[in-house]
């Protein structure tokens, strides 16, 4: 057995690369200390071996060397890409099209969830990826920082007075610029650097003074002004049906909007700022808060519905809305109905600022660039037994 719930034995781990095979083998140093040996056998050239003290270091070394790790029995998949700036931890999963999109510094990466193969798309003058949203057709929308000043000797100078952001779209073949937004350091206006998409193709995008809704053709439908926040920038979210949205209306204030009835309700939330929002078609909104508590809160027009405190910067919620996940060294899960808690170890977890959840899987990306998928077998089984 290993300390990882998704890896029952070392023999279950498959490491593959186009030009080599590899394996992890339990071993011991000369002094008897337990170790793990990474054995790499290239198709051409001499085999090589290296010993590591723990699985985490051995597997991270293999992933950084271009190997894809998988465990057939548990459905685990691990891939390494170069993250670059911390913004690059962004990713979005599109399981119906068997892919995930990752934002690295200067690149979009498409990961095939069946075999872990990575396809890269250069972003040119848009190096920093802030938000990623699936287009539901296997492609992705990306909110990025635009910087047309070429780097000097590998160093990119700080941006000038004019700050530019863009929304890009990649269909899996090419990257296309859709919209550009600007703001000035000398005369700043609130700008909500959020990106969301409804099922009909409508988009929520940044707009001077806050954010705006665009119809599927890209025409402006309505603009919203947002209040000043305390530490972090304003946030907004659009429900899948396109009829509800939520946004931060100032420090500690959350606005819930019914677009069909043109009704807006503002609630006082126990937070200074929000790190992320998720809006639902029934008017409920999930909030990953910042200071002072860094907790998860669920709100409706009548007030707070539920909460969970993992002290994390990012949370993800299961499709049935029962389980809330975070990750910082360990993945942690809390059932909002019963209070039950679970946790488990991951790989390369210096920090894990981004986590996502589907009906069957938990996806995590760490600051070391390890993108990983684990089965939610225990939680899913519990939900099915109780339903």
Coordinates of C-alpha atoms in Angstrom, one line a residue:
X1 CA 0.0 0.0 0.0
X2 CA 1.0 3.6 -0.5
X3 CA -0.1 6.8 1.3
X4 CA -2.1 7.8 -1.7
X5 CA -5.7 6.7 -2.0
X6 CA -5.5 6.7 -5.8
X7 CA -2.3 4.5 -5.9
X8 CA -3.0 1.1 -4.3
X9 CA 0.5 -0.3 -5.2
X10 CA 3.5 0.9 -7.2
X11 CA 2.9 -1.8 -9.7
X12 CA -0.4 -0.1 -10.6
X13 CA 1.4 3.1 -11.7
X14 CA 2.0 3.4 -15.5
X15 CA 4.5 6.0 -16.7
X16 CA 4.7 6.5 -20.4
X17 CA 6.4 8.8 -22.9
X18 CA 6.7 8.4 -26.6
X19 CA 10.4 7.6 -26.5
X20 CA 10.8 5.8 -23.1
X21 CA 9.2 3.7 -20.4
X22 CA 9.7 4.2 -16.7
X23 CA 8.7 2.5 -13.4
X24 CA 8.9 3.3 -9.7
X25 CA 10.4 0.5 -7.6
X26 CA 10.7 0.3 -3.8
X27 CA 14.4 0.0 -2.8
X28 CA 16.8 0.7 0.0
X29 CA 20.0 2.7 0.4
X30 CA 23.2 1.2 1.6
X31 CA 22.4 2.2 5.2
X32 CA 19.1 0.4 5.0
X33 CA 17.0 3.6 4.6
X34 CA 13.9 3.0 2.5
X35 CA 13.9 4.7 -0.9
X36 CA 12.2 4.7 -4.3
X37 CA 14.1 4.2 -7.5
X38 CA 12.9 5.8 -10.8
X39 CA 14.0 3.5 -13.6
X40 CA 13.9 5.0 -17.1
X41 CA 14.4 2.8 -20.2
X42 CA 14.6 4.9 -23.4
X43 CA 13.9 3.3 -26.8
X44 CA 17.4 4.5 -27.8
X45 CA 20.3 5.0 -25.4
X46 CA 21.2 3.7 -22.0
X47 CA 18.8 3.1 -19.2
X48 CA 19.2 5.2 -16.1
X49 CA 18.2 5.1 -12.5
X50 CA 17.8 7.6 -9.6
X51 CA 16.8 7.1 -6.0
X52 CA 14.3 9.4 -4.2
X53 CA 13.3 9.5 -0.5
X54 CA 9.5 9.7 -1.1
X55 CA 6.9 9.0 -3.9
X56 CA 6.1 12.7 -4.3
X57 CA 9.7 13.6 -5.3
X58 CA 10.1 10.6 -7.5
X59 CA 6.9 11.0 -9.4
X60 CA 7.3 14.8 -9.8
X61 CA 10.7 14.1 -11.3
X62 CA 9.2 11.7 -13.8
X63 CA 6.4 14.1 -14.7
X64 CA 8.9 17.0 -15.2
X65 CA 10.8 14.7 -17.5
X66 CA 7.8 14.5 -19.8
X67 CA 6.2 11.3 -18.6
X68 CA 2.4 10.9 -18.1
X69 CA 1.3 9.0 -15.1
X70 CA -1.9 7.0 -14.9
X71 CA -3.5 4.3 -12.7
X72 CA -6.1 2.3 -14.6
X73 CA -7.7 0.8 -11.4
X74 CA -8.6 4.3 -10.0
X75 CA -8.8 6.5 -13.1
X76 CA -5.9 8.7 -11.8
X77 CA -4.1 10.9 -14.4
X78 CA -1.1 13.2 -13.8
X79 CA 0.5 15.5 -16.2
X80 CA 3.2 18.2 -15.7
X81 CA 3.3 21.5 -17.7
X82 CA 5.3 24.7 -17.1
X83 CA 3.2 27.1 -15.1
X84 CA 5.4 30.2 -15.0
X85 CA 3.5 33.0 -13.2
X86 CA 1.1 32.0 -10.5
X87 CA -1.8 33.2 -12.7
X88 CA -1.0 30.2 -14.8
X89 CA -2.7 27.8 -12.4
X90 CA -6.0 28.4 -14.2
X91 CA -7.7 25.5 -15.9
X92 CA -11.1 24.3 -17.0
X93 CA -12.3 20.8 -17.6
X94 CA -14.6 19.7 -20.5
X95 CA -15.2 16.0 -19.9
X96 CA -17.8 15.5 -22.7
X97 CA -15.1 16.4 -25.1
X98 CA -12.4 14.5 -23.2
X99 CA -10.1 17.5 -22.6
X100 CA -8.9 20.1 -20.1
X101 CA -7.5 23.5 -20.9
X102 CA -4.6 24.8 -18.8
X103 CA -3.2 28.4 -18.7
X104 CA 0.6 28.6 -18.7
X105 CA 2.7 31.7 -19.0
X106 CA 2.5 32.5 -22.7
X107 CA 0.6 29.3 -23.7
X108 CA -2.7 27.5 -23.6
X109 CA -2.3 23.8 -23.1
X110 CA -5.0 21.3 -24.2
X111 CA -4.7 18.0 -22.2
X112 CA -6.4 14.9 -23.7
X113 CA -8.0 13.3 -20.6
X114 CA -7.9 9.9 -22.3
X115 CA -4.1 9.6 -22.6
X116 CA -2.6 12.8 -21.1
X117 CA -1.2 14.1 -24.4
X118 CA -0.7 17.9 -24.4
X119 CA -1.2 20.3 -27.3
X120 CA 0.2 23.8 -26.9
X121 CA -1.0 27.1 -28.4
X122 CA 1.3 30.2 -28.1
X123 CA -0.4 33.3 -26.9
X124 CA 2.1 35.9 -28.3
X125 CA 1.4 39.3 -26.7
X126 CA -1.1 37.8 -24.2
X127 CA 1.2 36.0 -21.8
X128 CA -0.8 35.9 -18.5
X129 CA -4.0 33.8 -18.4
X130 CA -6.5 35.1 -15.7
X131 CA -9.7 33.1 -16.4
X132 CA -10.6 30.1 -18.6
X133 CA -14.2 29.1 -19.6
X134 CA -15.2 26.2 -21.8
X135 CA -17.2 27.0 -24.9
X136 CA -19.0 23.6 -24.6
X137 CA -17.7 22.5 -28.0
X138 CA -14.2 21.4 -27.0
X139 CA -12.8 24.9 -27.2
X140 CA -12.1 27.6 -24.6
X141 CA -12.5 31.3 -23.9
X142 CA -9.6 32.9 -22.1
X143 CA -9.3 36.2 -20.3
X144 CA -5.7 37.4 -20.6
X145 CA -3.3 40.3 -20.0
X146 CA -2.1 41.9 -23.2
X147 CA 1.5 43.2 -23.3
X148 CA 2.8 44.3 -26.7
X149 CA 6.2 45.5 -25.3
X150 CA 8.8 42.9 -26.3
X151 CA 10.9 41.6 -23.4
X152 CA 14.5 42.7 -23.2
X153 CA 17.1 40.0 -22.3
X154 CA 14.3 37.8 -21.1
X155 CA 12.9 40.4 -18.7
X156 CA 9.5 41.8 -19.3
X157 CA 9.2 45.4 -18.0
X158 CA 6.3 46.5 -15.9
X159 CA 3.2 47.6 -17.8
X160 CA 2.9 51.3 -18.6
X161 CA 0.0 53.6 -17.8
X162 CA -2.4 51.8 -20.1
X163 CA -3.4 48.3 -19.0
X164 CA -4.9 46.1 -21.7
X165 CA -6.8 42.9 -21.3
X166 CA -8.3 40.6 -24.0
X167 CA -10.7 37.8 -24.4
X168 CA -9.4 35.1 -26.7
X169 CA -11.0 32.0 -28.1
X170 CA -9.3 28.7 -29.1
X171 CA -11.2 26.0 -30.9
X172 CA -8.4 23.5 -30.7
X173 CA -6.8 24.6 -34.0
X174 CA -6.1 28.4 -33.7
X175 CA -6.3 31.2 -31.2
X176 CA -8.5 34.2 -32.1
X177 CA -8.8 37.6 -30.3
X178 CA -12.4 38.4 -29.6
X179 CA -12.4 41.6 -27.5
X180 CA -9.9 44.0 -25.9
X181 CA -10.5 46.1 -22.7
X182 CA -8.4 49.0 -21.4
X183 CA -7.9 50.9 -18.2
X184 CA -5.5 53.5 -17.0
X185 CA -3.3 53.5 -14.0
X186 CA -3.5 57.3 -13.7
X187 CA -7.3 57.4 -14.0
X188 CA -8.4 53.9 -12.8
X189 CA -12.0 52.7 -13.0
X190 CA -13.2 49.5 -11.3
X191 CA -12.8 46.7 -13.8
X192 CA -14.2 43.2 -13.0
X193 CA -11.6 40.8 -14.3
X194 CA -14.1 37.9 -14.5
X195 CA -15.2 35.7 -17.4
X196 CA -18.3 33.5 -17.6
X197 CA -20.4 31.8 -20.3
X198 CA -24.1 30.8 -20.4
X199 CA -25.3 27.7 -22.2
X200 CA -26.7 29.8 -25.1
X201 CA -23.2 31.4 -25.7
X202 CA -23.8 34.7 -23.9
X203 CA -20.6 36.0 -22.2
X204 CA -19.9 38.0 -19.1
X205 CA -16.8 40.0 -19.7
X206 CA -14.9 43.0 -18.2
X207 CA -16.2 46.4 -19.0
X208 CA -15.2 50.0 -18.0
X209 CA -16.6 50.5 -14.5
X210 CA -17.3 46.9 -13.9
X211 CA -18.5 44.1 -16.3
X212 CA -21.0 43.6 -19.1
X213 CA -23.2 40.9 -20.7
X214 CA -22.8 40.1 -24.4
X215 CA -25.2 38.2 -26.5
X216 CA -24.1 35.1 -28.4
X217 CA -23.2 37.3 -31.4
X218 CA -21.0 39.5 -29.2
X219 CA -23.2 42.5 -29.0
X220 CA -23.5 44.5 -25.7
X221 CA -26.7 43.7 -23.8
X222 CA -26.1 45.4 -20.5
X223 CA -23.3 46.9 -18.4
X224 CA -23.0 46.8 -14.7
X225 CA -21.0 49.1 -12.3
X226 CA -19.3 47.5 -9.3
X227 CA -18.4 48.9 -5.9
X228 CA -14.8 49.4 -4.6
X229 CA -13.3 46.3 -2.9
X230 CA -10.9 46.2 0.0
X231 CA -7.9 44.1 -1.1
X232 CA -8.8 42.0 -4.2
X233 CA -10.5 43.1 -7.4
X234 CA -14.3 42.8 -7.9
X235 CA -15.8 39.5 -9.1
X236 CA -18.9 38.4 -11.0
X237 CA -20.5 35.2 -12.2
X238 CA -23.2 34.2 -14.7
X239 CA -25.6 31.3 -14.1
X240 CA -25.7 28.6 -16.9
X241 CA -29.2 29.6 -18.0
X242 CA -28.1 33.2 -18.5
X243 CA -31.0 34.6 -16.4
X244 CA -29.2 35.1 -13.0
X245 CA -25.9 36.6 -12.1
X246 CA -24.0 37.7 -9.0
X247 CA -21.2 40.3 -8.4
X248 CA -19.4 42.0 -5.5
X249 CA -21.1 45.3 -4.8
X250 CA -18.4 46.5 -2.5
X251 CA -16.4 45.3 0.5
X252 CA -18.6 42.7 2.3
X253 CA -21.5 43.2 -0.1
X254 CA -22.8 40.7 -2.6
X255 CA -25.4 41.5 -5.3
X256 CA -27.8 38.8 -6.6
X257 CA -29.5 39.7 -9.8
X258 CA -32.6 38.2 -11.5
X259 CA -32.3 39.4 -15.1
X260 CA -35.7 38.2 -16.2
X261 CA -37.5 40.2 -13.4
X262 CA -34.9 43.0 -13.3
X263 CA -34.6 42.5 -9.6
X264 CA -31.4 43.0 -7.6
X265 CA -30.9 42.0 -4.0
X266 CA -27.8 43.0 -2.0
X267 CA -26.8 41.0 1.0
X268 CA -24.1 41.7 3.6
X269 CA -21.6 38.8 3.6
X270 CA -19.1 37.9 6.2
X271 CA -16.0 38.8 4.1
X272 CA -13.9 41.7 2.9
X273 CA -13.6 40.5 -0.7
X274 CA -14.5 37.5 -2.8
X275 CA -11.9 35.4 -4.6
X276 CA -14.4 33.7 -6.9
X277 CA -18.2 33.4 -7.4
X278 CA -20.4 30.7 -8.9
X279 CA -24.0 31.5 -9.8
X280 CA -26.9 29.0 -10.2
X281 CA -30.2 29.2 -12.1
X282 CA -32.2 29.1 -8.9
X283 CA -30.6 32.4 -7.6
X284 CA -28.1 30.7 -5.2
X285 CA -24.5 31.8 -5.4
X286 CA -21.4 30.1 -4.0
X287 CA -18.6 32.4 -2.8
X288 CA -14.9 31.6 -2.2
X289 CA -14.1 34.5 0.2
X290 CA -10.8 36.2 0.9
X291 CA -10.0 37.9 4.2
X292 CA -10.6 37.6 7.0
X293 CA -11.7 33.9 7.0
X294 CA -10.9 32.5 3.5
X295 CA -13.9 30.3 3.8
X296 CA -16.7 29.0 1.5
X297 CA -20.2 30.6 1.8
X298 CA -23.4 29.8 0.0
X299 CA -26.0 32.6 -0.3
X300 CA -29.5 33.2 -1.5
X301 CA -31.7 36.3 -1.5
X302 CA -33.0 35.4 2.0
X303 CA -29.5 35.1 3.5
X304 CA -26.6 32.7 4.0
X305 CA -27.5 29.0 3.4
X306 CA -24.4 27.1 4.2
X307 CA -20.6 27.5 4.8
X308 CA -17.4 25.5 5.2
X309 CA -14.1 26.7 6.5
X310 CA -10.9 25.2 5.0
X311 CA -9.0 28.5 4.9
X312 CA -8.3 28.2 1.2
X313 CA -8.1 30.6 -1.7
X314 CA -10.2 28.4 -4.0
X315 CA -13.1 26.1 -3.6
X316 CA -15.0 23.8 -6.0
X317 CA -18.5 22.3 -5.5
X318 CA -19.8 18.9 -6.7
X319 CA -22.6 19.0 -9.4
X320 CA -25.1 17.9 -6.7
X321 CA -23.9 20.9 -4.6
X322 CA -23.5 18.6 -1.5
X323 CA -19.7 18.5 -1.4
X324 CA -17.3 21.4 -1.3
X325 CA -13.6 20.9 -2.1
X326 CA -10.4 22.8 -1.6
X327 CA -6.7 21.9 -1.8
X328 CA -3.6 23.1 -0.1
X329 CA -1.2 20.2 0.5
X330 CA -4.1 17.8 0.9
X331 CA -7.4 17.9 -0.9
X332 CA -10.2 18.5 1.6
X333 CA -13.9 17.9 1.2
X334 CA -16.9 18.8 3.4
X335 CA -20.4 17.6 3.0
X336 CA -22.6 20.7 3.4
X337 CA -25.7 18.7 4.5
X338 CA -24.1 16.3 7.0
X339 CA -20.8 18.0 7.9
X340 CA -18.8 14.8 7.0
X341 CA -15.2 15.6 6.1
X342 CA -12.7 13.7 3.9
X343 CA -9.1 14.5 2.8
X344 CA -6.4 12.9 0.7
X345 CA -2.8 13.4 -0.5
X346 CA -1.9 14.7 -3.9
X347 CA 1.4 15.1 -5.8
X348 CA 3.5 18.2 -6.1
X349 CA 1.5 20.2 -3.6
X350 CA 3.6 23.1 -2.6
X351 CA 0.4 25.0 -3.1
X352 CA -2.7 24.1 -5.1
X353 CA -4.6 27.3 -5.9
X354 CA -7.0 25.7 -8.3
X355 CA -9.5 22.8 -8.0
X356 CA -12.5 21.6 -10.0
X357 CA -15.0 18.9 -9.5
X358 CA -17.3 16.9 -11.8
X359 CA -19.8 14.1 -11.1
X360 CA -17.1 11.5 -11.1
X361 CA -13.7 13.2 -10.7
X362 CA -11.7 15.8 -8.8
X363 CA -9.2 17.9 -10.7
X364 CA -6.3 19.7 -9.1
X365 CA -3.5 21.8 -10.4
X366 CA -0.6 22.7 -8.1
X367 CA 1.8 25.7 -8.2
X368 CA 4.5 23.2 -9.3
X369 CA 2.6 22.6 -12.5
X370 CA 1.2 19.1 -11.8
X371 CA -2.3 18.7 -13.2
X372 CA -4.0 15.7 -11.7
X373 CA -7.3 13.8 -11.8
X374 CA -8.7 11.5 -9.1
X375 CA -11.9 9.6 -8.9
X376 CA -14.5 10.7 -6.4
X377 CA -15.5 7.1 -5.7
X378 CA -16.1 7.4 -2.0
X379 CA -18.2 10.6 -2.1
X380 CA -20.2 9.5 -5.2
X381 CA -20.9 6.1 -3.6
X382 CA -22.1 7.8 -0.5
X383 CA -24.4 10.1 -2.4
X384 CA -25.9 7.2 -4.4
X385 CA -26.5 5.2 -1.3
X386 CA -28.3 8.1 0.4
X387 CA -30.4 9.0 -2.7

